[in-house]
Amino acid sequence: MKILANDGISKSGIKALEKGGFEVITTKVAQEQVANYINSNNVSVIIVRSATKVRQDIIDNCPSLKIIGRGGVGMDNIDVEYARSKGIHVINTPASSSESVAELVFAHLFTGVRFLHDANRNMPLEGDSNFDGLKKAYANGIELRGKTLGIIGFGKIGQAVAKMAVGLGMKVIASDKFVGKADVRVDFYNGQFINVEIETEPLEDLLRHSDFITLHVPAQDTYVIDKDELAIMKDNVGIINCARGGVLNEVALIEALENNKVLFAGLDVFEKEPSPEIQILMHPRISLTPHIGAATLEAQDRIGTELAEQIISILKTEKV
């Protein structure tokens, strides 16, 4: 039985699948050729990340397809309900990349409060000729400890962010339409740990009281953060989006940065991927990464292994 990992899969995932008796194909097939490739090679499972889209046309034209696997959390690139209505299993790995995304959130937070993104641009240009000037320019950093972090979306990634924030000594406020409260466990050396119960609060309260705000919601039809939401926030707020492009109005963000409502932003995702707006890319107070939230070796190993376990379990159970 053949499995097409069109956006790649870790070596540990391949090893587990091959041990289970499956052939894993890692050839990168262009989007417009995916259906033909599946049919020509009698592929039973397609594994994707965010690049490949599995829409109704592929689902309708590929009768051999039994499983669609998404390495990661969001499944907005898959017509999930339609696939399931056709008897196709759709699986993902919601917990595997949570820690990696959370760490990237803090990479952007630390970068923003200490001007690292701008310093790393200017030090190579002026470090030898204007060292004291740059030192003065970046002298007004602020600490994260003691500040309030607002987490919009309190699923597995949001909770992983909360755990790190608590460990750092931050205050946490969370908002989620579907999660009322959650226990966040912070582990220490020698098996010691603490549990912190966090109850979610209305979005407006979060916006008013947070020093920094991070988004962890799936793709939406409308902006979660737009002009009205920005207006409610504290002055000099920091905003991080490592969730999905389109949940934050980038035009409104630029305006808020220009009028100093927003101190800095950290963006891993963009409204126009893979060609973000030049105003975003060139802004001196935006820290940028190219959609790499889950791109750690550890996360990819966990994703590959978890996908393999789910696929093997489904196919062995159904004996397809």
mmCIF file of C-alpha atoms in Angstrom:
data_model
loop_
_atom_site.group_PDB
_atom_site.id
_atom_site.type_symbol
_atom_site.label_atom_id
_atom_site.label_comp_id
_atom_site.label_asym_id
_atom_site.label_seq_id
_atom_site.Cartn_x
_atom_site.Cartn_y
_atom_site.Cartn_z
ATOM 1 C CA MET A 1 0.000 0.000 0.000
ATOM 2 C CA LYS A 2 1.372 3.390 -1.040
ATOM 3 C CA ILE A 3 1.520 6.615 0.947
ATOM 4 C CA LEU A 4 2.324 9.943 -0.719
ATOM 5 C CA ALA A 5 3.984 12.371 1.705
ATOM 6 C CA ASN A 6 3.739 15.294 -0.652
ATOM 7 C CA ASP A 7 5.004 17.962 1.755
ATOM 8 C CA GLY A 8 7.586 15.672 3.313
ATOM 9 C CA ILE A 9 7.695 13.551 6.464
ATOM 10 C CA SER A 10 10.398 12.892 9.045
ATOM 11 C CA LYS A 11 12.714 9.906 8.805
ATOM 12 C CA SER A 12 11.173 8.486 11.960
ATOM 13 C CA GLY A 13 7.743 8.657 10.327
ATOM 14 C CA ILE A 14 8.983 6.946 7.182
ATOM 15 C CA LYS A 15 10.688 4.251 9.236
ATOM 16 C CA ALA A 16 7.530 3.568 11.246
ATOM 17 C CA LEU A 17 5.367 3.374 8.117
ATOM 18 C CA GLU A 18 7.795 1.108 6.294
ATOM 19 C CA LYS A 19 7.996 -1.131 9.332
ATOM 20 C CA GLY A 20 4.204 -1.320 9.179
ATOM 21 C CA GLY A 21 4.458 -2.631 5.621
ATOM 22 C CA PHE A 22 3.715 0.554 3.663
ATOM 23 C CA GLU A 23 5.593 2.153 0.796
ATOM 24 C CA VAL A 24 6.284 5.852 1.417
ATOM 25 C CA ILE A 25 6.697 8.181 -1.566
ATOM 26 C CA THR A 26 8.305 11.541 -0.831
ATOM 27 C CA THR A 27 8.342 12.847 -4.402
ATOM 28 C CA LYS A 28 7.058 16.427 -4.469
ATOM 29 C CA VAL A 29 4.120 16.520 -6.867
ATOM 30 C CA ALA A 30 2.856 19.847 -8.198
ATOM 31 C CA GLN A 31 -0.620 20.784 -6.959
ATOM 32 C CA GLU A 32 -2.231 20.444 -10.386
ATOM 33 C CA GLN A 33 -0.750 16.953 -10.821
ATOM 34 C CA VAL A 34 -1.655 15.501 -7.419
ATOM 35 C CA ALA A 35 -4.851 13.752 -8.546
ATOM 36 C CA ASN A 36 -3.173 12.205 -11.591
ATOM 37 C CA TYR A 37 -0.245 11.018 -9.498
ATOM 38 C CA ILE A 38 -2.493 9.421 -6.887
ATOM 39 C CA ASN A 39 -4.443 7.552 -9.561
ATOM 40 C CA SER A 40 -1.390 6.523 -11.605
ATOM 41 C CA ASN A 41 0.348 5.096 -8.561
ATOM 42 C CA ASN A 42 -2.711 3.731 -6.723
ATOM 43 C CA VAL A 43 -1.964 5.842 -3.644
ATOM 44 C CA SER A 44 -4.124 5.086 -0.597
ATOM 45 C CA VAL A 45 -2.903 7.810 1.753
ATOM 46 C CA ILE A 46 -1.792 11.377 1.152
ATOM 47 C CA ILE A 47 0.081 13.259 3.864
ATOM 48 C CA VAL A 48 0.333 17.029 3.585
ATOM 49 C CA ARG A 49 1.362 20.014 5.652
ATOM 50 C CA SER A 50 0.248 23.517 4.670
ATOM 51 C CA ALA A 51 1.490 23.628 1.062
ATOM 52 C CA THR A 52 -0.606 20.969 -0.672
ATOM 53 C CA LYS A 53 -4.363 21.467 -0.846
ATOM 54 C CA VAL A 54 -6.733 18.510 -0.828
ATOM 55 C CA ARG A 55 -9.992 19.895 -2.167
ATOM 56 C CA GLN A 56 -13.175 18.384 -3.546
ATOM 57 C CA ASP A 57 -11.704 17.840 -7.015
ATOM 58 C CA ILE A 58 -8.979 15.536 -5.671
ATOM 59 C CA ILE A 59 -11.395 13.782 -3.333
ATOM 60 C CA ASP A 60 -13.881 13.134 -6.167
ATOM 61 C CA ASN A 61 -11.275 12.010 -8.696
ATOM 62 C CA CYS A 62 -9.188 9.712 -6.497
ATOM 63 C CA PRO A 63 -11.218 6.600 -5.568
ATOM 64 C CA SER A 64 -8.157 4.843 -4.120
ATOM 65 C CA LEU A 65 -7.750 7.477 -1.413
ATOM 66 C CA LYS A 66 -8.502 6.139 2.082
ATOM 67 C CA ILE A 67 -6.789 8.642 4.378
ATOM 68 C CA ILE A 68 -5.796 12.311 4.241
ATOM 69 C CA GLY A 69 -3.221 13.151 6.895
ATOM 70 C CA ARG A 70 -2.266 16.672 7.934
ATOM 71 C CA GLY A 71 1.076 17.066 9.677
ATOM 72 C CA GLY A 72 0.215 19.800 12.161
ATOM 73 C CA VAL A 73 -2.890 21.450 13.535
ATOM 74 C CA GLY A 74 -4.858 23.556 11.065
ATOM 75 C CA MET A 75 -6.733 21.753 8.301
ATOM 76 C CA ASP A 76 -7.958 24.729 6.287
ATOM 77 C CA ASN A 77 -6.146 23.371 3.210
ATOM 78 C CA ILE A 78 -8.344 20.232 3.280
ATOM 79 C CA ASP A 79 -12.075 19.919 2.566
ATOM 80 C CA VAL A 80 -12.446 17.934 5.777
ATOM 81 C CA GLU A 81 -16.207 17.446 6.012
ATOM 82 C CA TYR A 82 -16.566 16.631 2.345
ATOM 83 C CA ALA A 83 -13.808 14.023 2.558
ATOM 84 C CA ARG A 84 -15.380 12.431 5.592
ATOM 85 C CA SER A 85 -18.773 12.390 3.872
ATOM 86 C CA LYS A 86 -17.116 10.252 1.197
ATOM 87 C CA GLY A 87 -15.808 7.782 3.754
ATOM 88 C CA ILE A 88 -12.234 9.105 3.757
ATOM 89 C CA HIS A 89 -10.464 9.399 7.111
ATOM 90 C CA VAL A 90 -8.986 12.826 7.820
ATOM 91 C CA ILE A 91 -6.385 12.976 10.570
ATOM 92 C CA ASN A 92 -3.987 15.530 11.991
ATOM 93 C CA THR A 93 -1.484 15.930 14.817
ATOM 94 C CA PRO A 94 -2.757 18.756 17.019
ATOM 95 C CA ALA A 95 -0.381 18.213 19.932
ATOM 96 C CA SER A 96 2.867 17.386 18.158
ATOM 97 C CA SER A 97 3.962 20.904 17.248
ATOM 98 C CA SER A 98 2.455 22.845 20.156
ATOM 99 C CA GLU A 99 5.717 23.336 22.042
ATOM 100 C CA SER A 100 7.588 24.380 18.905
ATOM 101 C CA VAL A 101 5.020 27.025 17.986
ATOM 102 C CA ALA A 102 4.958 28.273 21.572
ATOM 103 C CA GLU A 103 8.733 28.661 21.607
ATOM 104 C CA LEU A 104 8.585 30.665 18.381
ATOM 105 C CA VAL A 105 6.027 32.973 20.008
ATOM 106 C CA PHE A 106 8.564 33.721 22.716
ATOM 107 C CA ALA A 107 11.348 34.102 20.178
ATOM 108 C CA HIS A 108 9.280 36.907 18.633
ATOM 109 C CA LEU A 109 8.421 38.366 22.040
ATOM 110 C CA PHE A 110 12.039 38.489 23.164
ATOM 111 C CA THR A 111 13.037 39.853 19.777
ATOM 112 C CA GLY A 112 10.440 42.619 19.998
ATOM 113 C CA VAL A 113 11.150 43.809 23.529
ATOM 114 C CA ARG A 114 14.930 43.892 22.928
ATOM 115 C CA PHE A 115 14.879 45.145 19.291
ATOM 116 C CA LEU A 116 16.810 42.112 18.052
ATOM 117 C CA HIS A 117 15.203 42.117 14.601
ATOM 118 C CA ASP A 118 16.293 45.709 13.979
ATOM 119 C CA ALA A 119 19.669 45.327 15.670
ATOM 120 C CA ASN A 120 20.459 42.326 13.490
ATOM 121 C CA ARG A 121 19.753 44.442 10.406
ATOM 122 C CA ASN A 122 21.787 47.453 11.512
ATOM 123 C CA MET A 123 24.757 45.979 13.361
ATOM 124 C CA PRO A 124 26.335 44.545 10.172
ATOM 125 C CA LEU A 125 25.885 47.955 8.507
ATOM 126 C CA GLU A 126 26.801 50.329 11.334
ATOM 127 C CA GLY A 127 28.273 48.254 14.138
ATOM 128 C CA ASP A 128 31.849 49.323 13.398
ATOM 129 C CA SER A 129 31.074 52.989 12.686
ATOM 130 C CA ASN A 130 28.122 53.797 14.958
ATOM 131 C CA PHE A 131 28.346 51.359 17.854
ATOM 132 C CA ASP A 132 27.492 53.930 20.530
ATOM 133 C CA GLY A 133 24.609 55.279 18.456
ATOM 134 C CA LEU A 134 23.080 51.838 18.082
ATOM 135 C CA LYS A 135 23.664 51.130 21.760
ATOM 136 C CA LYS A 136 21.647 54.229 22.595
ATOM 137 C CA ALA A 137 18.944 53.378 20.037
ATOM 138 C CA TYR A 138 18.339 49.970 21.594
ATOM 139 C CA ALA A 139 18.751 50.992 25.229
ATOM 140 C CA ASN A 140 15.054 51.123 26.141
ATOM 141 C CA GLY A 141 14.243 47.436 26.224
ATOM 142 C CA ILE A 142 11.532 46.080 28.489
ATOM 143 C CA GLU A 143 11.158 42.858 30.467
ATOM 144 C CA LEU A 144 8.515 40.200 29.875
ATOM 145 C CA ARG A 145 8.532 39.128 33.523
ATOM 146 C CA GLY A 146 5.614 40.618 35.407
ATOM 147 C CA LYS A 147 3.772 41.679 32.260
ATOM 148 C CA THR A 148 0.366 40.359 31.148
ATOM 149 C CA LEU A 149 0.196 38.072 28.120
ATOM 150 C CA GLY A 150 -3.165 37.753 26.374
ATOM 151 C CA ILE A 151 -3.667 34.454 24.557
ATOM 152 C CA ILE A 152 -6.469 34.430 21.979
ATOM 153 C CA GLY A 153 -7.344 30.791 21.351
ATOM 154 C CA PHE A 154 -6.711 28.429 24.252
ATOM 155 C CA GLY A 155 -6.284 25.064 22.602
ATOM 156 C CA LYS A 156 -3.135 22.964 22.837
ATOM 157 C CA ILE A 157 -0.839 25.636 21.401
ATOM 158 C CA GLY A 158 -2.375 28.418 23.477
ATOM 159 C CA GLN A 159 -1.942 26.303 26.595
ATOM 160 C CA ALA A 160 1.683 25.568 25.689
ATOM 161 C CA VAL A 161 2.253 29.320 25.391
ATOM 162 C CA ALA A 162 0.600 29.824 28.783
ATOM 163 C CA LYS A 163 2.887 27.243 30.380
ATOM 164 C CA MET A 164 5.979 29.050 29.129
ATOM 165 C CA ALA A 165 4.586 32.417 30.176
ATOM 166 C CA VAL A 166 3.896 31.181 33.700
ATOM 167 C CA GLY A 167 7.398 29.737 33.896
ATOM 168 C CA LEU A 168 8.782 33.102 32.842
ATOM 169 C CA GLY A 169 6.860 34.929 35.544
ATOM 170 C CA MET A 170 4.233 36.506 33.309
ATOM 171 C CA LYS A 171 0.555 36.969 34.111
ATOM 172 C CA VAL A 172 -1.734 35.134 31.697
ATOM 173 C CA ILE A 173 -5.190 36.015 30.448
ATOM 174 C CA ALA A 174 -6.831 33.782 27.841
ATOM 175 C CA SER A 175 -9.940 33.969 25.678
ATOM 176 C CA ASP A 176 -11.615 31.162 23.761
ATOM 177 C CA LYS A 177 -15.184 30.622 22.579
ATOM 178 C CA PHE A 178 -14.995 26.881 23.183
ATOM 179 C CA VAL A 179 -12.658 26.439 26.173
ATOM 180 C CA GLY A 180 -13.879 27.555 29.597
ATOM 181 C CA LYS A 181 -10.774 26.732 31.598
ATOM 182 C CA ALA A 182 -7.675 24.586 31.435
ATOM 183 C CA ASP A 183 -5.018 23.254 33.793
ATOM 184 C CA VAL A 184 -1.542 24.310 32.737
ATOM 185 C CA ARG A 185 1.191 22.084 34.129
ATOM 186 C CA VAL A 186 4.692 23.486 34.575
ATOM 187 C CA ASP A 187 7.315 20.775 35.118
ATOM 188 C CA PHE A 188 10.541 21.230 37.045
ATOM 189 C CA TYR A 189 13.621 19.152 37.764
ATOM 190 C CA ASN A 190 13.354 15.923 39.816
ATOM 191 C CA GLY A 191 9.716 15.415 38.924
ATOM 192 C CA GLN A 192 8.424 18.495 40.676
ATOM 193 C CA PHE A 193 5.611 20.417 38.996
ATOM 194 C CA ILE A 194 2.845 22.918 39.575
ATOM 195 C CA ASN A 195 -0.643 23.068 38.074
ATOM 196 C CA VAL A 196 -2.149 26.455 37.316
ATOM 197 C CA GLU A 197 -5.838 26.650 36.448
ATOM 198 C CA ILE A 198 -6.607 29.385 33.929
ATOM 199 C CA GLU A 199 -10.184 30.406 33.224
ATOM 200 C CA THR A 200 -10.860 32.075 29.912
ATOM 201 C CA GLU A 201 -12.340 35.552 29.820
ATOM 202 C CA PRO A 202 -14.209 37.711 27.275
ATOM 203 C CA LEU A 203 -12.087 38.893 24.364
ATOM 204 C CA GLU A 204 -12.703 42.562 25.157
ATOM 205 C CA ASP A 205 -11.268 42.107 28.666
ATOM 206 C CA LEU A 206 -8.180 40.445 27.217
ATOM 207 C CA LEU A 207 -7.684 43.251 24.720
ATOM 208 C CA ARG A 208 -7.962 45.930 27.410
ATOM 209 C CA HIS A 209 -5.652 44.348 29.977
ATOM 210 C CA SER A 210 -2.852 42.673 28.006
ATOM 211 C CA ASP A 211 0.632 44.092 27.539
ATOM 212 C CA PHE A 212 1.288 41.535 24.799
ATOM 213 C CA ILE A 213 -1.206 39.579 22.702
ATOM 214 C CA THR A 214 -0.655 36.338 20.803
ATOM 215 C CA LEU A 215 -3.090 34.670 18.396
ATOM 216 C CA HIS A 216 -3.729 30.912 18.329
ATOM 217 C CA VAL A 217 -6.929 30.445 16.348
ATOM 218 C CA PRO A 218 -7.718 28.528 13.145
ATOM 219 C CA ALA A 219 -8.374 30.275 9.845
ATOM 220 C CA GLN A 220 -11.361 32.601 10.045
ATOM 221 C CA ASP A 221 -13.787 34.234 7.626
ATOM 222 C CA THR A 222 -13.187 37.618 9.263
ATOM 223 C CA TYR A 223 -10.373 39.290 11.166
ATOM 224 C CA VAL A 224 -9.999 38.472 14.847
ATOM 225 C CA ILE A 225 -7.889 41.595 15.289
ATOM 226 C CA ASP A 226 -9.047 44.607 13.257
ATOM 227 C CA LYS A 227 -9.152 48.381 13.798
ATOM 228 C CA ASP A 228 -11.804 48.181 16.511
ATOM 229 C CA GLU A 229 -9.874 45.578 18.484
ATOM 230 C CA LEU A 230 -6.627 47.534 18.126
ATOM 231 C CA ALA A 231 -8.357 50.642 19.439
ATOM 232 C CA ILE A 232 -9.304 48.834 22.665
ATOM 233 C CA MET A 233 -5.762 47.655 23.387
ATOM 234 C CA LYS A 234 -3.250 49.318 25.678
ATOM 235 C CA ASP A 235 -0.834 51.755 24.105
ATOM 236 C CA ASN A 236 2.531 50.185 23.205
ATOM 237 C CA VAL A 237 1.090 46.683 23.040
ATOM 238 C CA GLY A 238 3.062 43.918 21.332
ATOM 239 C CA ILE A 239 1.213 41.559 18.946
ATOM 240 C CA ILE A 240 2.318 38.106 17.791
ATOM 241 C CA ASN A 241 0.669 36.020 15.071
ATOM 242 C CA CYS A 242 2.013 32.492 14.666
ATOM 243 C CA ALA A 243 -1.440 31.099 13.859
ATOM 244 C CA ARG A 244 -2.878 31.820 10.410
ATOM 245 C CA GLY A 245 -2.640 34.664 7.932
ATOM 246 C CA GLY A 246 -5.919 36.554 7.694
ATOM 247 C CA VAL A 247 -6.793 36.599 11.395
ATOM 248 C CA LEU A 248 -4.929 39.896 11.842
ATOM 249 C CA ASN A 249 -5.636 42.900 9.596
ATOM 250 C CA GLU A 250 -2.159 43.795 8.365
ATOM 251 C CA VAL A 251 -3.202 47.211 6.999
ATOM 252 C CA ALA A 252 -4.631 48.133 10.395
ATOM 253 C CA LEU A 253 -1.498 46.752 12.063
ATOM 254 C CA ILE A 254 0.800 48.969 9.984
ATOM 255 C CA GLU A 255 -1.336 51.995 10.838
ATOM 256 C CA ALA A 256 -1.209 51.114 14.544
ATOM 257 C CA LEU A 257 2.575 50.716 14.378
ATOM 258 C CA GLU A 258 2.933 54.073 12.642
ATOM 259 C CA ASN A 259 0.869 55.935 15.230
ATOM 260 C CA ASN A 260 2.661 54.108 18.082
ATOM 261 C CA LYS A 261 -0.426 52.304 19.329
ATOM 262 C CA VAL A 262 1.477 49.037 18.763
ATOM 263 C CA LEU A 263 5.086 48.877 19.952
ATOM 264 C CA PHE A 264 6.079 45.908 17.808
ATOM 265 C CA ALA A 265 4.684 42.865 16.027
ATOM 266 C CA GLY A 266 6.005 39.373 15.395
ATOM 267 C CA LEU A 267 4.626 37.571 12.351
ATOM 268 C CA ASP A 268 5.179 33.988 11.242
ATOM 269 C CA VAL A 269 2.116 33.959 8.966
ATOM 270 C CA PHE A 270 0.779 36.467 6.479
ATOM 271 C CA GLU A 271 -2.363 37.421 4.607
ATOM 272 C CA LYS A 272 -0.630 36.946 1.258
ATOM 273 C CA GLU A 273 1.563 33.860 1.476
ATOM 274 C CA PRO A 274 3.946 33.157 -0.086
ATOM 275 C CA SER A 275 4.303 36.817 -1.148
ATOM 276 C CA PRO A 276 3.775 39.027 1.911
ATOM 277 C CA GLU A 277 3.243 42.742 1.413
ATOM 278 C CA ILE A 278 6.451 44.768 1.132
ATOM 279 C CA GLN A 279 5.216 47.171 3.835
ATOM 280 C CA ILE A 280 5.187 44.239 6.236
ATOM 281 C CA LEU A 281 8.550 42.858 5.146
ATOM 282 C CA MET A 282 10.365 46.183 5.408
ATOM 283 C CA HIS A 283 8.860 47.569 8.596
ATOM 284 C CA PRO A 284 11.543 48.151 11.245
ATOM 285 C CA ARG A 285 9.255 47.152 14.118
ATOM 286 C CA ILE A 286 8.051 43.807 12.779
ATOM 287 C CA SER A 287 9.926 40.608 13.558
ATOM 288 C CA LEU A 288 9.523 38.164 10.676
ATOM 289 C CA THR A 289 9.723 34.409 10.106
ATOM 290 C CA PRO A 290 8.519 32.450 7.025
ATOM 291 C CA HIS A 291 5.761 30.236 8.533
ATOM 292 C CA ILE A 292 8.120 28.010 10.539
ATOM 293 C CA GLY A 293 6.113 27.535 13.745
ATOM 294 C CA ALA A 294 6.245 23.754 13.609
ATOM 295 C CA ALA A 295 9.604 23.561 11.859
ATOM 296 C CA THR A 296 11.775 22.025 14.550
ATOM 297 C CA LEU A 297 13.445 18.641 14.320
ATOM 298 C CA GLU A 298 11.668 17.486 17.459
ATOM 299 C CA ALA A 299 8.229 18.549 16.234
ATOM 300 C CA GLN A 300 8.729 16.938 12.831
ATOM 301 C CA ASP A 301 9.754 13.693 14.498
ATOM 302 C CA ARG A 302 6.654 13.763 16.688
ATOM 303 C CA ILE A 303 4.421 14.652 13.728
ATOM 304 C CA GLY A 304 5.823 11.873 11.540
ATOM 305 C CA THR A 305 5.581 9.263 14.275
ATOM 306 C CA GLU A 306 2.051 10.271 15.307
ATOM 307 C CA LEU A 307 0.808 10.264 11.708
ATOM 308 C CA ALA A 308 2.357 6.843 11.181
ATOM 309 C CA GLU A 309 0.687 5.448 14.302
ATOM 310 C CA GLN A 310 -2.724 6.773 13.269
ATOM 311 C CA ILE A 311 -2.417 5.560 9.685
ATOM 312 C CA ILE A 312 -1.268 2.078 10.700
ATOM 313 C CA SER A 313 -4.049 1.815 13.273
ATOM 314 C CA ILE A 314 -6.758 2.799 10.767
ATOM 315 C CA LEU A 315 -5.562 0.663 7.890
ATOM 316 C CA LYS A 316 -4.794 -2.411 9.982
ATOM 317 C CA THR A 317 -8.155 -2.170 11.725
ATOM 318 C CA GLU A 318 -10.079 -1.849 8.481
ATOM 319 C CA LYS A 319 -7.752 -4.246 6.632
ATOM 320 C CA VAL A 320 -7.920 -2.122 3.497
#
